[in-house]
PDB file of C-alpha atoms in Angstrom:
ATOM      1  CA  UNK A1175       0.060  -0.371  -0.122  1.00  0.00           C
ATOM      2  CA  UNK A1176       0.551   3.221  -0.867  1.00  0.00           C
ATOM      3  CA  UNK A1177      -0.397   6.720   0.065  1.00  0.00           C
ATOM      4  CA  UNK A1178       1.125   9.262  -2.829  1.00  0.00           C
ATOM      5  CA  UNK A1179       1.760  12.586  -0.581  1.00  0.00           C
ATOM      6  CA  UNK A1180       1.676  15.929  -2.696  1.00  0.00           C
ATOM      7  CA  UNK A1181       2.316  19.136  -1.609  1.00  0.00           C
ATOM      8  CA  UNK A1182      -0.079  22.033  -3.512  1.00  0.00           C
ATOM      9  CA  UNK A1183       2.241  24.756  -3.650  1.00  0.00           C
ATOM     10  CA  UNK A1184       0.704  28.221  -4.993  1.00  0.00           C
ATOM     11  CA  UNK A1185       2.277  30.527  -7.474  1.00  0.00           C
ATOM     12  CA  UNK A1186       2.140  34.064  -6.852  1.00  0.00           C
ATOM     13  CA  UNK A1187       2.633  36.833  -8.795  1.00  0.00           C
ATOM     14  CA  UNK A1188       2.532  39.722  -8.328  1.00  0.00           C
ATOM     15  CA  UNK A1189       1.784  42.585 -11.573  1.00  0.00           C
ATOM     16  CA  UNK A1190       1.016  46.196 -11.624  1.00  0.00           C
ATOM     17  CA  UNK A1191       0.186  47.645 -14.577  1.00  0.00           C
ATOM     18  CA  UNK A1192      -0.511  50.864 -14.092  1.00  0.00           C
ATOM     19  CA  UNK A1193       3.154  52.373 -14.776  1.00  0.00           C
ATOM     20  CA  UNK A1194       2.910  50.355 -18.326  1.00  0.00           C
ATOM     21  CA  UNK A1195       0.125  51.959 -19.878  1.00  0.00           C
ATOM     22  CA  UNK A1196      -0.511  55.982 -18.699  1.00  0.00           C
ATOM     23  CA  UNK A1197       2.202  57.131 -20.644  1.00  0.00           C
ATOM     24  CA  UNK A1198       1.472  57.523 -23.845  1.00  0.00           C
ATOM     25  CA  UNK A1199      -1.705  57.108 -26.116  1.00  0.00           C
ATOM     26  CA  UNK A1200      -0.644  55.734 -28.950  1.00  0.00           C
ATOM     27  CA  UNK A1201      -1.873  52.523 -28.749  1.00  0.00           C
ATOM     28  CA  UNK A1202      -5.234  51.954 -27.212  1.00  0.00           C
ATOM     29  CA  UNK A1203      -7.696  49.175 -26.600  1.00  0.00           C
ATOM     30  CA  UNK A1204     -11.402  50.016 -28.250  1.00  0.00           C
ATOM     31  CA  UNK A1205     -13.016  49.709 -24.828  1.00  0.00           C
ATOM     32  CA  UNK A1206     -12.079  45.610 -24.557  1.00  0.00           C
ATOM     33  CA  UNK A1207     -10.713  44.639 -21.334  1.00  0.00           C
ATOM     34  CA  UNK A1208      -7.189  42.726 -23.771  1.00  0.00           C
ATOM     35  CA  UNK A1209      -5.551  42.111 -20.514  1.00  0.00           C
ATOM     36  CA  UNK A1210      -6.292  40.422 -16.671  1.00  0.00           C
ATOM     37  CA  UNK A1211      -3.577  39.950 -13.840  1.00  0.00           C
ATOM     38  CA  UNK A1212      -4.391  37.612 -10.894  1.00  0.00           C
ATOM     39  CA  UNK A1213      -2.673  36.363  -8.511  1.00  0.00           C
ATOM     40  CA  UNK A1214      -1.476  36.051  -4.761  1.00  0.00           C
ATOM     41  CA  UNK A1215       1.452  37.336  -2.398  1.00  0.00           C
ATOM     42  CA  UNK A1216       2.893  34.759   0.113  1.00  0.00           C
ATOM     43  CA  UNK A1217       5.517  34.804   2.130  1.00  0.00           C
ATOM     44  CA  UNK A1218       5.454  31.812   3.779  1.00  0.00           C
ATOM     45  CA  UNK A1219       7.657  30.584   6.547  1.00  0.00           C
ATOM     46  CA  UNK A1220       9.178  27.150   5.588  1.00  0.00           C
ATOM     47  CA  UNK A1221      10.787  25.543   2.943  1.00  0.00           C
ATOM     48  CA  UNK A1222      10.062  21.882   1.903  1.00  0.00           C
ATOM     49  CA  UNK A1223      12.582  19.755   2.293  1.00  0.00           C
ATOM     50  CA  UNK A1224      13.252  17.809  -1.350  1.00  0.00           C
ATOM     51  CA  UNK A1225      12.461  14.425  -1.253  1.00  0.00           C
ATOM     52  CA  UNK A1226       9.490  15.257   0.813  1.00  0.00           C
ATOM     53  CA  UNK A1227       6.891  16.659  -1.897  1.00  0.00           C
ATOM     54  CA  UNK A1228       6.308  13.372  -2.997  1.00  0.00           C
ATOM     55  CA  UNK A1229       5.894  10.450  -0.269  1.00  0.00           C
ATOM     56  CA  UNK A1230       5.332   6.695  -0.153  1.00  0.00           C
ATOM     57  CA  UNK A1231       4.359   4.903   2.358  1.00  0.00           C
ATOM     58  CA  UNK A1232       3.969   0.779   2.882  1.00  0.00           C
ATOM     59  CA  UNK A1233       1.669  -1.026   5.136  1.00  0.00           C
ATOM     60  CA  UNK A1234       3.307  -4.376   4.079  1.00  0.00           C
ATOM     61  CA  UNK A1235       0.778  -7.237   4.785  1.00  0.00           C
ATOM     62  CA  UNK A1236      -1.667  -6.551   6.971  1.00  0.00           C
ATOM     63  CA  UNK A1237      -3.548  -9.926   8.037  1.00  0.00           C
ATOM     64  CA  UNK A1238      -7.329  -9.923   7.748  1.00  0.00           C
ATOM     65  CA  UNK A1239      -7.323 -10.940  10.843  1.00  0.00           C
ATOM     66  CA  UNK A1240      -6.042  -9.079  12.415  1.00  0.00           C
ATOM     67  CA  UNK A1241      -8.455  -6.313  10.976  1.00  0.00           C
ATOM     68  CA  UNK A1242     -11.339  -8.625  12.217  1.00  0.00           C
ATOM     69  CA  UNK A1243     -10.501  -8.862  15.162  1.00  0.00           C
ATOM     70  CA  UNK A1244      -9.482  -4.568  15.376  1.00  0.00           C
ATOM     71  CA  UNK A1245     -11.069  -3.163  13.150  1.00  0.00           C
ATOM     72  CA  UNK A1246      -7.960  -1.418  12.010  1.00  0.00           C
ATOM     73  CA  UNK A1247      -3.850  -1.887  10.870  1.00  0.00           C
ATOM     74  CA  UNK A1248      -1.540  -1.647  13.570  1.00  0.00           C
ATOM     75  CA  UNK A1249      -0.797   3.293  12.399  1.00  0.00           C
ATOM     76  CA  UNK A1250       2.711   3.909   9.760  1.00  0.00           C
ATOM     77  CA  UNK A1251       4.307   6.969  10.387  1.00  0.00           C
ATOM     78  CA  UNK A1252       5.430   9.075   8.030  1.00  0.00           C
ATOM     79  CA  UNK A1253       7.272  12.342   8.035  1.00  0.00           C
ATOM     80  CA  UNK A1254       7.425  15.307   5.939  1.00  0.00           C
ATOM     81  CA  UNK A1255      10.712  17.778   6.370  1.00  0.00           C
ATOM     82  CA  UNK A1256      10.001  21.485   6.303  1.00  0.00           C
ATOM     83  CA  UNK A1257      13.688  23.067   6.611  1.00  0.00           C
ATOM     84  CA  UNK A1258      15.113  26.458   6.548  1.00  0.00           C
ATOM     85  CA  UNK A1259      12.114  27.932   8.965  1.00  0.00           C
ATOM     86  CA  UNK A1260      11.772  30.976  10.025  1.00  0.00           C
ATOM     87  CA  UNK A1261       8.780  32.679  12.698  1.00  0.00           C
ATOM     88  CA  UNK A1262      10.329  36.588  11.999  1.00  0.00           C
ATOM     89  CA  UNK A1263       6.472  37.286  11.326  1.00  0.00           C
ATOM     90  CA  UNK A1264       4.732  35.629  14.354  1.00  0.00           C
ATOM     91  CA  UNK A1265       3.605  32.716  12.231  1.00  0.00           C
ATOM     92  CA  UNK A1266       4.243  29.445  15.039  1.00  0.00           C
ATOM     93  CA  UNK A1267       1.645  27.715  14.465  1.00  0.00           C
ATOM     94  CA  UNK A1268       1.001  24.566  11.621  1.00  0.00           C
ATOM     95  CA  UNK A1269      -1.501  23.478  10.221  1.00  0.00           C
ATOM     96  CA  UNK A1270      -2.196  20.370   7.499  1.00  0.00           C
ATOM     97  CA  UNK A1271      -4.956  19.616   5.545  1.00  0.00           C
ATOM     98  CA  UNK A1272      -5.060  16.996   3.443  1.00  0.00           C
ATOM     99  CA  UNK A1273      -7.386  16.720   0.196  1.00  0.00           C
ATOM    100  CA  UNK A1274      -8.568  13.115  -1.569  1.00  0.00           C
ATOM    101  CA  UNK A1275     -11.537  10.905  -2.498  1.00  0.00           C
ATOM    102  CA  UNK A1276     -13.806  10.792   0.935  1.00  0.00           C
ATOM    103  CA  UNK A1277     -14.888   7.540   2.484  1.00  0.00           C
ATOM    104  CA  UNK A1278     -18.426   6.874   1.957  1.00  0.00           C
ATOM    105  CA  UNK A1279     -18.970   4.292   5.087  1.00  0.00           C
ATOM    106  CA  UNK A1280     -16.432   6.004   7.087  1.00  0.00           C
ATOM    107  CA  UNK A1281     -16.321   9.814   6.489  1.00  0.00           C
ATOM    108  CA  UNK A1282     -12.969  11.844   7.362  1.00  0.00           C
ATOM    109  CA  UNK A1283     -11.042   8.060   6.074  1.00  0.00           C
ATOM    110  CA  UNK A1284      -9.199   8.502   2.611  1.00  0.00           C
ATOM    111  CA  UNK A1285     -11.284   6.213   0.150  1.00  0.00           C
ATOM    112  CA  UNK A1286      -8.666   3.280  -1.808  1.00  0.00           C
ATOM    113  CA  UNK A1287      -8.554   3.183  -6.247  1.00  0.00           C
ATOM    114  CA  UNK A1288     -10.477   0.891  -7.052  1.00  0.00           C
ATOM    115  CA  UNK A1289      -9.406  -2.794  -7.967  1.00  0.00           C
ATOM    116  CA  UNK A1290      -7.129  -3.675  -5.123  1.00  0.00           C
ATOM    117  CA  UNK A1291      -8.746  -4.523  -1.348  1.00  0.00           C
ATOM    118  CA  UNK A1292     -12.473  -3.543  -0.420  1.00  0.00           C
ATOM    119  CA  UNK A1293     -14.011  -2.381   2.792  1.00  0.00           C
ATOM    120  CA  UNK A1294     -10.956  -0.728   4.589  1.00  0.00           C
ATOM    121  CA  UNK A1295     -10.415   2.918   4.180  1.00  0.00           C
ATOM    122  CA  UNK A1296      -7.003   5.177   5.423  1.00  0.00           C
ATOM    123  CA  UNK A1297      -6.825   6.893   8.708  1.00  0.00           C
ATOM    124  CA  UNK A1298      -4.315   9.550   8.867  1.00  0.00           C
ATOM    125  CA  UNK A1299      -3.594  11.210  12.350  1.00  0.00           C
ATOM    126  CA  UNK A1300      -0.990  12.684  14.203  1.00  0.00           C
ATOM    127  CA  UNK A1301       1.968  11.072  16.066  1.00  0.00           C
ATOM    128  CA  UNK A1302      -0.016  11.344  19.577  1.00  0.00           C
ATOM    129  CA  UNK A1303      -3.018   9.683  17.490  1.00  0.00           C
ATOM    130  CA  UNK A1304      -4.833  13.071  17.164  1.00  0.00           C
ATOM    131  CA  UNK A1305      -7.310  12.366  13.833  1.00  0.00           C
ATOM    132  CA  UNK A1306      -6.358  14.460  11.184  1.00  0.00           C
ATOM    133  CA  UNK A1307      -9.567  14.234   9.321  1.00  0.00           C
ATOM    134  CA  UNK A1308      -9.555  14.473   5.116  1.00  0.00           C
ATOM    135  CA  UNK A1309     -10.508  18.601   4.359  1.00  0.00           C
ATOM    136  CA  UNK A1310     -10.285  19.864   7.542  1.00  0.00           C
ATOM    137  CA  UNK A1311      -7.491  22.279   8.669  1.00  0.00           C
ATOM    138  CA  UNK A1312      -5.818  20.191  11.677  1.00  0.00           C
ATOM    139  CA  UNK A1313      -3.230  22.319  13.883  1.00  0.00           C
ATOM    140  CA  UNK A1314      -0.303  20.015  13.858  1.00  0.00           C
ATOM    141  CA  UNK A1315       2.287  21.405  15.675  1.00  0.00           C
ATOM    142  CA  UNK A1316       4.922  24.391  16.359  1.00  0.00           C
ATOM    143  CA  UNK A1317       7.379  25.943  14.256  1.00  0.00           C
ATOM    144  CA  UNK A1318      10.846  26.857  15.830  1.00  0.00           C
ATOM    145  CA  UNK A1319      13.433  28.474  13.564  1.00  0.00           C
ATOM    146  CA  UNK A1320      14.777  26.303  11.669  1.00  0.00           C
ATOM    147  CA  UNK A1321      13.992  22.773  10.430  1.00  0.00           C
ATOM    148  CA  UNK A1322      11.716  21.086  11.618  1.00  0.00           C
ATOM    149  CA  UNK A1323       9.832  17.579  10.487  1.00  0.00           C
ATOM    150  CA  UNK A1324       6.292  16.308  11.133  1.00  0.00           C
ATOM    151  CA  UNK A1325       5.016  13.302  12.028  1.00  0.00           C
ATOM    152  CA  UNK A1326       1.984  11.574  11.012  1.00  0.00           C
ATOM    153  CA  UNK A1327       1.130   7.964  11.054  1.00  0.00           C
ATOM    154  CA  UNK A1328      -1.549   5.982   8.469  1.00  0.00           C
ATOM    155  CA  UNK A1329      -3.795   2.705   8.871  1.00  0.00           C
ATOM    156  CA  UNK A1330      -6.307   0.890   7.387  1.00  0.00           C
ATOM    157  CA  UNK A1331      -9.244   0.622   9.447  1.00  0.00           C
ATOM    158  CA  UNK A1332     -12.573  -1.300   8.407  1.00  0.00           C
ATOM    159  CA  UNK A1333     -15.745   0.269   7.051  1.00  0.00           C
ATOM    160  CA  UNK A1334     -18.140  -1.306   9.490  1.00  0.00           C
ATOM    161  CA  UNK A1335     -21.112  -3.448   7.151  1.00  0.00           C
ATOM    162  CA  UNK A1336     -17.974  -5.038   6.260  1.00  0.00           C
ATOM    163  CA  UNK A1337     -16.218  -5.832   9.659  1.00  0.00           C
ATOM    164  CA  UNK A1338     -19.730  -6.659  11.143  1.00  0.00           C
ATOM    165  CA  UNK A1339     -20.543  -9.206   7.357  1.00  0.00           C
ATOM    166  CA  UNK A1340     -17.048 -10.111   7.663  1.00  0.00           C
ATOM    167  CA  UNK A1341     -16.842  -9.154   4.053  1.00  0.00           C
ATOM    168  CA  UNK A1342     -13.381  -7.692   3.839  1.00  0.00           C
ATOM    169  CA  UNK A1343     -11.702  -7.904  -0.002  1.00  0.00           C
ATOM    170  CA  UNK A1344      -8.396  -8.871  -0.111  1.00  0.00           C
ATOM    171  CA  UNK A1345      -5.878  -7.138  -2.439  1.00  0.00           C
ATOM    172  CA  UNK A1346      -3.373  -4.630  -2.947  1.00  0.00           C
ATOM    173  CA  UNK A1347      -4.533  -0.995  -1.275  1.00  0.00           C
ATOM    174  CA  UNK A1348      -3.602   1.795  -3.297  1.00  0.00           C
ATOM    175  CA  UNK A1349      -4.631   5.655  -2.387  1.00  0.00           C
ATOM    176  CA  UNK A1350      -3.712   9.173  -3.655  1.00  0.00           C
ATOM    177  CA  UNK A1351      -3.839  12.085  -1.301  1.00  0.00           C
ATOM    178  CA  UNK A1352      -2.421  15.954  -1.318  1.00  0.00           C
ATOM    179  CA  UNK A1353      -1.666  17.829   1.754  1.00  0.00           C
ATOM    180  CA  UNK A1354      -1.184  21.692   2.278  1.00  0.00           C
ATOM    181  CA  UNK A1355       0.460  23.828   4.857  1.00  0.00           C
ATOM    182  CA  UNK A1356      -0.711  27.037   6.371  1.00  0.00           C
ATOM    183  CA  UNK A1357       0.799  29.185   8.550  1.00  0.00           C
ATOM    184  CA  UNK A1358      -0.615  31.481  12.117  1.00  0.00           C
TER     185      UNK A1358
END
């Protein structure tokens, strides 16, 4: 099983068009708005370390009998490395939002891609086992100057009906999740 985590990067552009078109009116637009500038200027306190943008997590083999007895697999860690963190702007809190296809039987959990195991979803949590539901920004720590390592845990969880009816389908477990950090 692997979870591929891709960071979302905000491409920012600051464009000032006033000085470009304020002098001579030799070639004026005919009333149509023919040029638009959009973007966002950001100041993020940290950079994502090389190799942290795309990660894989392998659950290895998970015995289905363990799923039936405990309802879930053991948690496996995955660490994201942030570097060159500067908290001079006052940003010390970091939040993470995981985005992906949500399981219908287990809201907040990541649905598996088709073609493999069935009756299970992927749960995400902090290293101290606080839930990290999909699509919800959750504070995961305090930044320090320099490098910061954020460790998350992932686990397989049986869907309620699949556990009750003992109908977890065997096979590979694959899913993709995207993460984004926010600071305050």
